[in-house]
Structure formats: C-alpha cells, structure tokens
Coordinates of C-alpha atoms in Angstrom, one line a residue:
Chain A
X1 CA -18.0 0.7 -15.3
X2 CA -15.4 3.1 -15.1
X3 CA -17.0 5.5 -17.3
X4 CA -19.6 5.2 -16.0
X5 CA -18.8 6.2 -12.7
X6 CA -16.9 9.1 -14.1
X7 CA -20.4 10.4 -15.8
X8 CA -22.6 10.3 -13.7
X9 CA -20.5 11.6 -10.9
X10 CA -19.7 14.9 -12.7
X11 CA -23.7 15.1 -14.1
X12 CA -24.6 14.8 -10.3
X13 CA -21.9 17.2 -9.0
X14 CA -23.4 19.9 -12.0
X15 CA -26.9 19.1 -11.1
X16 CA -26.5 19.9 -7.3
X17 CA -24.6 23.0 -7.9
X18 CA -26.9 24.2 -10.6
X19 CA -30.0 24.2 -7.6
X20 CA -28.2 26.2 -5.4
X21 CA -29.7 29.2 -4.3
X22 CA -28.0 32.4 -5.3
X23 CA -27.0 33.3 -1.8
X24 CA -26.5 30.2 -1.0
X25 CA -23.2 29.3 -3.3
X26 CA -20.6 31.5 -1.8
X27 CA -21.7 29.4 1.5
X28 CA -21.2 25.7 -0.3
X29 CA -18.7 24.5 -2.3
X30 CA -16.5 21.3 -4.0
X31 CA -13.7 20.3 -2.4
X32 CA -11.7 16.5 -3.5
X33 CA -11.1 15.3 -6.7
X34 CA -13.4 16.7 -8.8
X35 CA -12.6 20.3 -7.5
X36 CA -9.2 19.0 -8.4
X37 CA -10.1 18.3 -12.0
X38 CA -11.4 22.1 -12.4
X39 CA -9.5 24.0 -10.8
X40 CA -6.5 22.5 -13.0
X41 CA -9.0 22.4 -15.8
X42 CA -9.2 26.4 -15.7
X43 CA -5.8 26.6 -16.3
X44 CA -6.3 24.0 -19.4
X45 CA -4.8 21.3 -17.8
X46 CA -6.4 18.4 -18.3
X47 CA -6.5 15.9 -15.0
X48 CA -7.9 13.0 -14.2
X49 CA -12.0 12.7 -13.0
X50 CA -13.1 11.5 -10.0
X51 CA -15.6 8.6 -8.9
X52 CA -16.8 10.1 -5.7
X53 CA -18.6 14.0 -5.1
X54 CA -17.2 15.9 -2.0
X55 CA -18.7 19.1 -0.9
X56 CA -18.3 21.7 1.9
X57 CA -20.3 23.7 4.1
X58 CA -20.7 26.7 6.5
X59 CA -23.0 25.5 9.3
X60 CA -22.8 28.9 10.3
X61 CA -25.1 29.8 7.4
X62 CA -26.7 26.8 6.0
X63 CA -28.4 24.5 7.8
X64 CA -27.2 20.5 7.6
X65 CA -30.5 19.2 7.0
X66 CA -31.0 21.3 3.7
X67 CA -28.2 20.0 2.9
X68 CA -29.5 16.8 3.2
X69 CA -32.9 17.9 1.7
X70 CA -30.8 18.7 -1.2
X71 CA -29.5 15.2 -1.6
X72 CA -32.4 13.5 -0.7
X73 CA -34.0 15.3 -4.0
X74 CA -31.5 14.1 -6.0
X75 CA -32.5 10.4 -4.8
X76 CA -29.1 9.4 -2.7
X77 CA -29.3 7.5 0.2
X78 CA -27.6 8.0 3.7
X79 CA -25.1 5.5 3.6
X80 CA -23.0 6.3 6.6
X81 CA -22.0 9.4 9.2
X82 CA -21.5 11.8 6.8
X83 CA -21.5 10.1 3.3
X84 CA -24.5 9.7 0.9
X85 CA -25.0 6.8 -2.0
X86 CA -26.5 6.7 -5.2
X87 CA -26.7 2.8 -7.5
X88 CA -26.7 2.5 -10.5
X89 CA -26.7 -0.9 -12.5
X90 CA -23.5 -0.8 -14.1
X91 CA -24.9 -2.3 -18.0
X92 CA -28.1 -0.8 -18.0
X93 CA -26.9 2.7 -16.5
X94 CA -30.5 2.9 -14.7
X95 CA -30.6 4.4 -11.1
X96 CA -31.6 1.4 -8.7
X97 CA -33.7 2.2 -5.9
X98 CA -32.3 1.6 -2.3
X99 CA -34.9 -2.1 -2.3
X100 CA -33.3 -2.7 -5.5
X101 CA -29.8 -2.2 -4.9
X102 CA -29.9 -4.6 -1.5
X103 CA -30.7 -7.3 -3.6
X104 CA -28.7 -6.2 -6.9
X105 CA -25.9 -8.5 -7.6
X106 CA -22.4 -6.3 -6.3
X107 CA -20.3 -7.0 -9.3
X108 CA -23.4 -5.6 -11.5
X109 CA -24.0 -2.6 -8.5
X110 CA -21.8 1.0 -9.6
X111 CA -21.8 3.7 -6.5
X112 CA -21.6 6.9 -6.0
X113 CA -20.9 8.5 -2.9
X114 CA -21.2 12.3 -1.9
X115 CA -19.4 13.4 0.9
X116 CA -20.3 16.7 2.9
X117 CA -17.6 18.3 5.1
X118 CA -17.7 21.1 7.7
X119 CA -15.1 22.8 9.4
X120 CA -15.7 22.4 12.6
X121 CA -17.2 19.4 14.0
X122 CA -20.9 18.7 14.2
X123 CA -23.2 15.2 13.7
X124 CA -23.3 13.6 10.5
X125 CA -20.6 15.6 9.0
X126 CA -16.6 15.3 8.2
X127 CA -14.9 17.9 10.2
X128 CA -12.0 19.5 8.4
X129 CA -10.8 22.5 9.9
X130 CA -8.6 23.6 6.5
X131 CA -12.1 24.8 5.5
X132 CA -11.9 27.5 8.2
X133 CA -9.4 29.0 5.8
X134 CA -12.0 28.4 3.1
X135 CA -14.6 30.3 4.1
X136 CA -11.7 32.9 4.9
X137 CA -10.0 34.3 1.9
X138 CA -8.5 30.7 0.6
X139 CA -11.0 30.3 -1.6
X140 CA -11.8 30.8 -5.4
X141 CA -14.8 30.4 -7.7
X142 CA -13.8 28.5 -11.1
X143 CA -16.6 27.9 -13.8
X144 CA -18.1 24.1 -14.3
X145 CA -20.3 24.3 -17.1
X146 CA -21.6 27.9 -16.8
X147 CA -22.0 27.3 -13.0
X148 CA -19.9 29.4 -10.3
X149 CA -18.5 27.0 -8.1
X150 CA -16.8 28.1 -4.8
X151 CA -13.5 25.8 -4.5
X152 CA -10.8 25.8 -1.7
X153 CA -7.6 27.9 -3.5
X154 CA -4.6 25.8 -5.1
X155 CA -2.5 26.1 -1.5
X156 CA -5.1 24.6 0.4
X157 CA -6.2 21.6 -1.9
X158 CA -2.0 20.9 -1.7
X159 CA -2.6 21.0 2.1
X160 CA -5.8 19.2 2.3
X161 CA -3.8 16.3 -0.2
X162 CA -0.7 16.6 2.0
X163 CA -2.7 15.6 5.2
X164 CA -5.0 12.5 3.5
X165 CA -2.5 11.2 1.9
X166 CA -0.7 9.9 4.8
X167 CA -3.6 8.8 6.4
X168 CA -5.0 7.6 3.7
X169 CA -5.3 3.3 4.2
X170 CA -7.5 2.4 1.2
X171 CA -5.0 2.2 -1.8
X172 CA -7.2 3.6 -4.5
X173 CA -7.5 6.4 -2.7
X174 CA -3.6 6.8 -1.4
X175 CA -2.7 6.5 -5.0
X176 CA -5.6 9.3 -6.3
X177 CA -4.1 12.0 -4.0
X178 CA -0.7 11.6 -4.9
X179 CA -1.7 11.5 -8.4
X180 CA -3.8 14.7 -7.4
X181 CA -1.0 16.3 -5.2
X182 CA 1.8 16.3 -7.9
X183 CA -0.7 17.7 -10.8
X184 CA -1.7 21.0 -8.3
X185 CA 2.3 21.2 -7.5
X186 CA 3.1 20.8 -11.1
X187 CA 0.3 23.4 -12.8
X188 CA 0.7 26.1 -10.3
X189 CA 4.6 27.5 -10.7
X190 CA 3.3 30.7 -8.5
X191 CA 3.4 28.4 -5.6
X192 CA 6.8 27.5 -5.8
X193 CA 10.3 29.5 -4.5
X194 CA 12.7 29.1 -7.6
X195 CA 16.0 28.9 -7.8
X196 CA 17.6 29.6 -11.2
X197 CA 14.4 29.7 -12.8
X198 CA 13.7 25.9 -11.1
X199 CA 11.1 24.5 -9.1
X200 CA 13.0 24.5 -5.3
X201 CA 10.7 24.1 -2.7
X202 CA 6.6 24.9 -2.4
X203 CA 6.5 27.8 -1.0
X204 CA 3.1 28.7 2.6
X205 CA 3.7 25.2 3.5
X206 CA 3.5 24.4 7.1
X207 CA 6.1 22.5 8.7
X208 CA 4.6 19.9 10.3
X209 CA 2.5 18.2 7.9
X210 CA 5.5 18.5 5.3
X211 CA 7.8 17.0 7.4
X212 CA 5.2 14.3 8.0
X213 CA 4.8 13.9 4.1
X214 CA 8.4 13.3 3.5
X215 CA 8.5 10.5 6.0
X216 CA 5.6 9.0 4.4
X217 CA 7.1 9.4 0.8
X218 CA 10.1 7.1 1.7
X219 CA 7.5 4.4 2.6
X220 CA 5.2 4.8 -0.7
X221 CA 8.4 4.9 -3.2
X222 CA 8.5 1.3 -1.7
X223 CA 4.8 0.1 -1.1
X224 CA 3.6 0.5 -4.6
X225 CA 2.1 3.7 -4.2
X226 CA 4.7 5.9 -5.8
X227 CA 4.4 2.9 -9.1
X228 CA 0.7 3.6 -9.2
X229 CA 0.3 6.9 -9.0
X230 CA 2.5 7.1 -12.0
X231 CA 0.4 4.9 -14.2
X232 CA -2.5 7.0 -13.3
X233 CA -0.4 10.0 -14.6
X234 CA 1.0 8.4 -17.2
X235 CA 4.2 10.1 -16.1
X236 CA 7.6 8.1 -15.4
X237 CA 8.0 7.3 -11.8
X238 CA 11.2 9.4 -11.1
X239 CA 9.6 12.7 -12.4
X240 CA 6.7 11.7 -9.9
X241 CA 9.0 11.3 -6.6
X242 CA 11.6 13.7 -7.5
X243 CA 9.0 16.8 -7.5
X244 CA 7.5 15.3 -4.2
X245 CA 10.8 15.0 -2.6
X246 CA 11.0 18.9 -2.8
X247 CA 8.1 19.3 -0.3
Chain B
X1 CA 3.0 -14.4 -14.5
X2 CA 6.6 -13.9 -13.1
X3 CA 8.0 -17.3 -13.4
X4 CA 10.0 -18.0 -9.4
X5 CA 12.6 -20.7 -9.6
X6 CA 14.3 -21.1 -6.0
X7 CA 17.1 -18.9 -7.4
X8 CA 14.4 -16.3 -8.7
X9 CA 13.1 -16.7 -5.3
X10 CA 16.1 -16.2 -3.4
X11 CA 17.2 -12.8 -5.7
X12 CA 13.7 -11.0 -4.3
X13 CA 14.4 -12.0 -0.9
X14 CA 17.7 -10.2 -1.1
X15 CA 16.2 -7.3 -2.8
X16 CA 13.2 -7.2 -0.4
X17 CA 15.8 -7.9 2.7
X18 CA 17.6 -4.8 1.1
X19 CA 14.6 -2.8 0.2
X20 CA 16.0 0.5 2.0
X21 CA 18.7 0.7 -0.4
X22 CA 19.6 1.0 -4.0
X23 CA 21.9 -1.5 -5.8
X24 CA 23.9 -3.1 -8.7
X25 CA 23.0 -6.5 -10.6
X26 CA 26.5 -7.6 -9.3
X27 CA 25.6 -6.7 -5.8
X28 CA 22.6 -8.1 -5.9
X29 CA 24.3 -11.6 -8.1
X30 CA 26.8 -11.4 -4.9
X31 CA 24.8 -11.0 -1.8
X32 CA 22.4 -13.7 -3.5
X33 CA 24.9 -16.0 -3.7
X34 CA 26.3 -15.0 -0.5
X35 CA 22.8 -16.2 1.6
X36 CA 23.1 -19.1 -1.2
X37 CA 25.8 -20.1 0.6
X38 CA 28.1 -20.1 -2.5
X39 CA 31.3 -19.5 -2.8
X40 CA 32.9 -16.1 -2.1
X41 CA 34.5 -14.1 -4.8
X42 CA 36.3 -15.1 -7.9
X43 CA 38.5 -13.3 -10.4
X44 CA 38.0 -12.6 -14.1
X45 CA 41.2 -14.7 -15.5
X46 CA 44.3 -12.2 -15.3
X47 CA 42.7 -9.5 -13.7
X48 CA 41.6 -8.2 -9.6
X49 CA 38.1 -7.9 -11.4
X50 CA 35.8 -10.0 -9.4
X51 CA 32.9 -11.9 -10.3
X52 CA 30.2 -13.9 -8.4
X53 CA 30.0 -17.4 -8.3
X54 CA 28.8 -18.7 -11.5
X55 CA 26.6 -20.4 -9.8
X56 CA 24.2 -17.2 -10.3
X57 CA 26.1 -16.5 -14.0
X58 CA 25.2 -13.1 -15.0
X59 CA 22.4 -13.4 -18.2
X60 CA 19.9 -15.4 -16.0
X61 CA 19.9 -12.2 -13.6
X62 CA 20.0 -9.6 -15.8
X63 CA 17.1 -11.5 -18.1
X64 CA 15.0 -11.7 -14.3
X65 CA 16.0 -8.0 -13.5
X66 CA 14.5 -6.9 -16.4
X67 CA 11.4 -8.7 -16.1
X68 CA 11.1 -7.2 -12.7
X69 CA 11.8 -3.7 -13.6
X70 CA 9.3 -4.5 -16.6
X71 CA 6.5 -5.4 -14.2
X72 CA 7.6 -2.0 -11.8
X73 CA 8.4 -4.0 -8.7
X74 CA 12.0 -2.3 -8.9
X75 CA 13.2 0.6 -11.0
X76 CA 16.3 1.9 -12.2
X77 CA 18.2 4.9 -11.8
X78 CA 19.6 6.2 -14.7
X79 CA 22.2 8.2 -13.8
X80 CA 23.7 5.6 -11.4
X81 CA 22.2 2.4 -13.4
X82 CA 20.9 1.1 -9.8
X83 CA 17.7 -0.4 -8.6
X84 CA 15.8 -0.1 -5.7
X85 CA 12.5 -2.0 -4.9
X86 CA 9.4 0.2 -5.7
X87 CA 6.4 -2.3 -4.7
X88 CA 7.6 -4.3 -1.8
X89 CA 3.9 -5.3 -0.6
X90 CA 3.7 -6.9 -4.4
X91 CA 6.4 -9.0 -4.8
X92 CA 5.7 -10.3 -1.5
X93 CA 2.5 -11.0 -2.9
X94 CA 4.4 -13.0 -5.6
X95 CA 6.4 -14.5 -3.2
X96 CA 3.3 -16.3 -1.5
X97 CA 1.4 -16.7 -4.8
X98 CA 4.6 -19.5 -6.1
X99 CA 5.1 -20.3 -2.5
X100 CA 1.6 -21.2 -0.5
X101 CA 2.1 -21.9 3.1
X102 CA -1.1 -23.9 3.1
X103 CA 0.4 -26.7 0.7
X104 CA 4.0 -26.5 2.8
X105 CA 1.4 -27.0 5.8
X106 CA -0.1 -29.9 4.2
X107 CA 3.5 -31.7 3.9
X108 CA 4.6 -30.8 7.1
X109 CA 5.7 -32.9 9.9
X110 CA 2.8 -32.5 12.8
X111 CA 3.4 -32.8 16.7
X112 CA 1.2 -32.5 19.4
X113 CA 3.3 -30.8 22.6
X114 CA 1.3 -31.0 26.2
X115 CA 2.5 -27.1 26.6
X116 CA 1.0 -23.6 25.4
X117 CA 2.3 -22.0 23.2
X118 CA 4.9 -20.0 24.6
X119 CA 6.2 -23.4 26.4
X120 CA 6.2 -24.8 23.1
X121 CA 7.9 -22.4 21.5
X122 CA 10.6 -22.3 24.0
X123 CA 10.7 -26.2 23.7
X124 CA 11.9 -26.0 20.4
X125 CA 13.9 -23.2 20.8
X126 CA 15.9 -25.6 23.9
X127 CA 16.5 -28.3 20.7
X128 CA 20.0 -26.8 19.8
X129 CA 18.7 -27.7 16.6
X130 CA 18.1 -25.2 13.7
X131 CA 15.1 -24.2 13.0
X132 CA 13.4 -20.3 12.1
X133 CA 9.9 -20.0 13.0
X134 CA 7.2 -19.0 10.9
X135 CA 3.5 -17.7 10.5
X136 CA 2.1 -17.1 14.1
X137 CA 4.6 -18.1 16.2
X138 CA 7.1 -15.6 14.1
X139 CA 4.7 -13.0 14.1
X140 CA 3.5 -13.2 17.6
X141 CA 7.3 -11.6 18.6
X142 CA 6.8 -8.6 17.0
X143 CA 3.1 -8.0 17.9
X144 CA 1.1 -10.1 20.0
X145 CA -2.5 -10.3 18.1
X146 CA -3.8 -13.9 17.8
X147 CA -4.9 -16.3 20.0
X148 CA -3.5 -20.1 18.7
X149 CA -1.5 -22.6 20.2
X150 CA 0.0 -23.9 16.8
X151 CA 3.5 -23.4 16.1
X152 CA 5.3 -23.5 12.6
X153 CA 8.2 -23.9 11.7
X154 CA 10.8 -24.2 9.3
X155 CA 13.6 -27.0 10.2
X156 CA 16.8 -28.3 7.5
X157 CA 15.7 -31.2 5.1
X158 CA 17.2 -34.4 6.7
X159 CA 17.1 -33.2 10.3
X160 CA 13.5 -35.2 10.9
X161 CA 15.0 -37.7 12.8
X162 CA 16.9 -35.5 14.9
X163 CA 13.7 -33.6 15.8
X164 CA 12.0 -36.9 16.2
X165 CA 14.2 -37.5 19.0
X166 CA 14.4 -34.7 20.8
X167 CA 10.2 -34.1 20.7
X168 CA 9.1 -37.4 21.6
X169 CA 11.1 -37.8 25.1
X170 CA 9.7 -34.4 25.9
X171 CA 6.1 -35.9 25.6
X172 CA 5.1 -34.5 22.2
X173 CA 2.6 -37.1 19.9
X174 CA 3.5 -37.0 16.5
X175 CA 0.0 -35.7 15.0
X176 CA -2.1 -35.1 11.8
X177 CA -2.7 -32.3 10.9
X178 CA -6.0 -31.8 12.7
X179 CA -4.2 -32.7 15.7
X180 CA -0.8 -31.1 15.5
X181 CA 0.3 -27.9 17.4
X182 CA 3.6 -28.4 16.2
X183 CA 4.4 -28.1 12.3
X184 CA 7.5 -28.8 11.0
X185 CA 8.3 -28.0 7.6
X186 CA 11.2 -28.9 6.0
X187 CA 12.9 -27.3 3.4
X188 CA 16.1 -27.9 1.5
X189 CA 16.5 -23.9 1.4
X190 CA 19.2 -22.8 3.3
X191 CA 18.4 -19.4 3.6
X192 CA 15.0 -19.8 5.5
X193 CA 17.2 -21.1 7.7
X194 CA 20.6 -19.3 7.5
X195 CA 18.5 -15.8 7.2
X196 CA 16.9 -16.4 9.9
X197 CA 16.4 -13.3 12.2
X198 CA 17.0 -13.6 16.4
X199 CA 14.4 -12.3 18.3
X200 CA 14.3 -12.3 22.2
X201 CA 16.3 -15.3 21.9
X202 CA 13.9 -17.1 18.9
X203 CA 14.8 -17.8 15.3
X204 CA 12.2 -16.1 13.0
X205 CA 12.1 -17.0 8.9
X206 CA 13.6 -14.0 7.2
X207 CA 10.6 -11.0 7.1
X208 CA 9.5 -11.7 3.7
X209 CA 9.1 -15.3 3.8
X210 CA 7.1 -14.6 7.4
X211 CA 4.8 -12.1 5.7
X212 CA 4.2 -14.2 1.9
X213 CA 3.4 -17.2 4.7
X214 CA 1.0 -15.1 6.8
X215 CA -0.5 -13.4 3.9
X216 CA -1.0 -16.9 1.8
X217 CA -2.7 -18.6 5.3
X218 CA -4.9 -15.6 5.1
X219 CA -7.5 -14.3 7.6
X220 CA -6.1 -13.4 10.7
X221 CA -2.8 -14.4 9.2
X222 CA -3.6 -11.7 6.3
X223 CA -4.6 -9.2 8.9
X224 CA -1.3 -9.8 10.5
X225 CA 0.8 -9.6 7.8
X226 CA -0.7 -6.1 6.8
X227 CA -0.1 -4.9 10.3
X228 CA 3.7 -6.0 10.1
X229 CA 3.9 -5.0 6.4
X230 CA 3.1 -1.6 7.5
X231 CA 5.8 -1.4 10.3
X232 CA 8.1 -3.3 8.3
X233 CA 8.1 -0.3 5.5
X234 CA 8.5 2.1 8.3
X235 CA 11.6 0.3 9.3
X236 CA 10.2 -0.4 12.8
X237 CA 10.7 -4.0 12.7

C-alpha cells in the first residue's frame, strides 16, 4: 500500500504542475515532503518520498478557487479546511469515486491528501507566513521530470521543519520531519558555520524557534521519535541527534 | 515479545523512573535492587570492589539489557558504555501489555464508600495504612479531567484484613465489582508500594506503573495517560 501511495502521489504532484499556466508557476509552488525529496534530489541525494502533496500559493495573484478548479479536475475531493482527498483501492490501484470510497472497506481504502497553503491567512487555506519569504527571494526552481517547479530555498524548508516539528502531535508525521530536517542539514554544508573544517552550528537561524527545537529534542531522544526517525534513515541514532543537537 | 518477569519489570521501572539520565548496568543492577528492597552493597572477596546483591546477579541483566537495546527502547553510548532510555512511551506500552490493569481490576478487593470521591480518597488516605493510588484517583492529582467516583488502589498482600477493618466501621459495603467505588488491589510488589510518590498529602503508584495502568483501562484512561505522558517527558510532573 506503501508503494502505492508513494506513486501515485508523485504522478499527481507531476500532473498538477505540468497544467500550470506559464505565468502561473512562479506564483505556485511545492512545499513539504515531496519538495523535500527534490530539492535534495538535485543535489543527487536520494531521500525518502512522501504520501501526502503540499502546495503554495500567492493569493495576491491567483485566485483560491482556481486553485480549487485545478484539483477538482484532477478528481480530489474537499476533505477538510484546507486539505483535498483522492481514494484509491489499495489492490486494485483504481481511483474510487467519493460514493464509492464512503462505503469502501478502510483497511482496503489508500488516501491521498493535497494540501494548499498561503501566507497570510484567508478561508479554506493553511496560513504560513514563512511563505512571505517565499514569494520574496527564498525561493528556487529545481526540475521534476522536465517540469520547473518553484520550491521554498534549503533555509526555509529547515525553518518550516523546525517549526512543525515541535508541534507536530501525529507520530508519523513527527518522525517524517525530523527524518526530513536532518537530510536538508546534512546535504547542504553552505548552510553551516564550520569550525576546523566541521559542521558547528546552522548558520540564518532564528533564535527563537531553535531554542524551542532544542527543548523539544531532549523530549523526542526519549519518546521514540529520535529511534524512528533513524530507521526511516537508516542512519544510527547518535549520528541522528548529535547533528540536531548543533541547532 | 519482550518476555517481563517481576525482576524484568522492576529493571524498566528504574530505567523509566531514571529516564532523564544516562547509566551503567551496575547502577541500574544497584538501584533495582535498591527499590527491591535487597540488600545494600557487598564486596568482591578481598577487595573494596562492590557488587549488587546477587539477588539481581549480573548475566540475567546484561542478557535483558541487551534485548532492550536490541529492540531500541534504550541505547548505548559508546564512548562511555552507558544507556539512557530512547522510547519511554514504548516500554510503558510493554509495561501495560504483561501487566493489564483490567485483569488486576477483576481480582481486586471492591468497597462501596457513602462519600465522593475526594472524601473517599482522603478516607483511605486517614487509614495509616500503606497504600499508593492508581488509575484515576492517581491521575486526578496532577490534572483534573474525568468525572468518576471509583478509586483504585494498590495496598501490601496480607494487609486485607487490616483494610477490612478500618473500611467497614467507616460505613463502606464490601462490593462487586459493578458496585464498588473502592478497588483494592493487592500486590506482593513492594515497590508499587515503597515507590510510591506523595502528592498534596496522597500516595500515587510510581509514574510508570500509573500511566501502563491508565493506558491498559483505555478510553478516557488512554486519553489521560497521553496527556500525563506528554508532561511527564517534559519533566513537568
């Protein structure tokens, strides 16, 4: 189911991206895990995939509802305030209407959910105000199959994972940025002050959040989430905390 | 599965009571057997070494530390060869998976006190006997969150008849279980008892026997148990 998941996320994330509109792609872009994946995928690293699509907007530019038009094409479903749906049954791999997937058995029932983001706040949409830095100069465009994809630069996806994480109460998802967090802070040595040639401390961080981090990092070296993240990596655990402890 | 025998059982509550630190297999074999209630210190014959109580001889611990750095609940520094706990939530988990509250319920000694709950409560804090109180009425000290009038608690093996009476004088039925607001459950483990934690006056089991019981009850006691997990990670508990 896994696989799955994994597929048909990054065929959806290509599809929507492919029908943008010329002038409109330097107004939307990926943000999450899957911009994640790329961006350390340009730098032939590769990371882990993601289940769920996240994208970003400038209201300011585009309007939300064709946004939503977009997705609507594409057959999701609003699911909730700002996050779409598509099922799928997980053997068969066929799409399962929004009748269908009521009644589809859950264990049997794969989703994918695409969430939209804005930064500043308005209905229906996550507000994240990073994204005001986006839409700034933090940005960069990185290639996904041929297609120019506007991302949020290496700095501020390490911000963006330094603020979820914390907040972050589903475990999956706790242990995804982490996983995510240490692989942008690992592959990007430019964002680093060195000391004798090692890694000392990330540099353009602000204070707050990393001091917020580090309080939270004592707790997951203890609640599992330290353990997991690992796995997901593949990486021994003290490699994993030791390079987060420098934040 | 991790196999827990009572020792087993005892070694993670010390490691989980001590999750903020980092540690030796002998400190851990000695602050075991310290809430064990064993002896103190012995010597290695013709020498100031000192060894634990062989109560808790060294191979069965070592084999069990292994197994638990195997599964990742606690991992090892290298360059000091200590442990610390890495997956406190789990192994309290564990705990409650070889230790169900429900079937400790089932055996346990049911009263039926005329108060509420905080009156009952204090009623058998006024025993003078020992006792550390569990699920809700442990919980309820640290964050006020359900509404029950049923009162657990954990009391020494062979003190029924003391209990018996001091509760009946004071007006309290003995009950079944459907009945009961007062649960009594006995247990021949000292340290439930001995560990016990004082709060505004009340005995409490030690924190990770209070949160594998609330977790293993489960609904509101699940939701609970999250709740406290969280603070009790944060060290605000």
């Amino acid at each position: 189911m896994e696989r799955l998941l994994f597929k048909k996320s990054n065929e959806l994330l290509q599809d929507f991206f492919k029908a943008l509109a010329k002038e409109e792609a330097s107004h939307i872009g990926l943000m999450g895990g899957w911009a994640v994946h790329y961006t350390l995928k340009s730098r032939g690293v590769v990371h882990l995939e993601s289940r769920d699509i996240d994208i970003f907007f400038d209201p300011a530019k585009i309007k939300p509802s064709a946004i939503e038009g977009k997705l609507e094409k594409m057959g999701f479903h609003r699911h909730s305030t700002f996050r779409w749906a598509k099922y799928f049954d997980s053997d068969s791999e066929k799409e399962l209407t929004m009748e269908q997937a009521k009644t589809h058995p859950i264990y049997e029932t794969s989703t994918i959910y695409f969430d939209i983001a804005t930064p500043i706040k308005i209905m229906h949409m996550m507000p994240e105000p990073l994204l005001k830095k986006v839409f700034g100069k933090e940005k960069q465009f990185i290639s996904i199959s041929g297609i120019n994809v506007m991302v949020p630069n290496p700095i501020t996806l390490i911000r963006m994972k330094l603020k979820s994480a914390p907040e972050r109460n589903n475990e999956f998802k706790r242990t995804k940025d982490i996983a995510d967090l240490y692989a942008l802070l690992e592959n990007h040595p430019e964002l680093w002050a060195l000391k004798e040639g090692q890694k000392e401390k990330p540099k353009n961080l602000e204070k707050k959040p990393a001091q917020k981090f580090r309080e939270k990092l004592a707790v997951f070296k203890k609640d599992g989430t330290i353990v997991a993240s690992a796995a997901m990596l593949k990486i021994d655990e003290k490699k994993l905390a030791r390079l987060l402890e420098k934040i | 599965m991790l196999e827990l025998t009572e020792k087993r059982l005892m070694s993670v509550i010390w490691i989980l009571e001590n999750k903020n630190k980092s540690w030796s297999v002998y400190e851990m074999r000695k602050g075991t057997a310290k809430m064990l209630g064993a002896d103190d210190m012995v010597y290695k014959k013709g020498t100031r070494v000192p060894i634990v109580n062989l109560s808790l001889t060294y191979r069965p611990v070592l084999d069990f530390v292994k197994e638990l750095e195997k599964s990742r609940f606690i991992l090892k520094d290298e360059r000091t060869s200590e442990y610390s706990v890495a997956r406190v939530p789990d192994l309290v988990k564990l705990v409650s998976l070889a230790r169900p509250v429900t079937s400790l319920i089932d055996k346990a000694i049911g009263y039926k006190s005329p108060l509420d709950f905080e009156g009952t409560m204090r009623l058998v804090q006024a025993s003078g006997l020992e006792y550390s109180f569990t699920m809700f009425a442990g919980s309820e000290l640290y964050r006020s969150y359900v509404m029950t009038d049923q009162v657990h608690a954990y009391i020494r093996e062979g003190d029924e008849k003391k209990w018996e009476e001091y509760l009946l004088p004071k007006k309290c039925l003995r009950a079944e279980k459907a009945h009961a607001n007062i649960f009594l459950l006995p247990t021949k483990n000292e340290v439930l008892i001995r560990q016990a934690r004082k709060l505004k006056g009340f005995s409490i089991a030690p924190t990770p026997i209070l949160l594998s019981d609330l977790w293993s009850f489960g609904g509101l006691g699940e939701e609970q148990a999250r709740f406290l997990m969280d603070a009790w990670l944060e060290n605000r508990m």
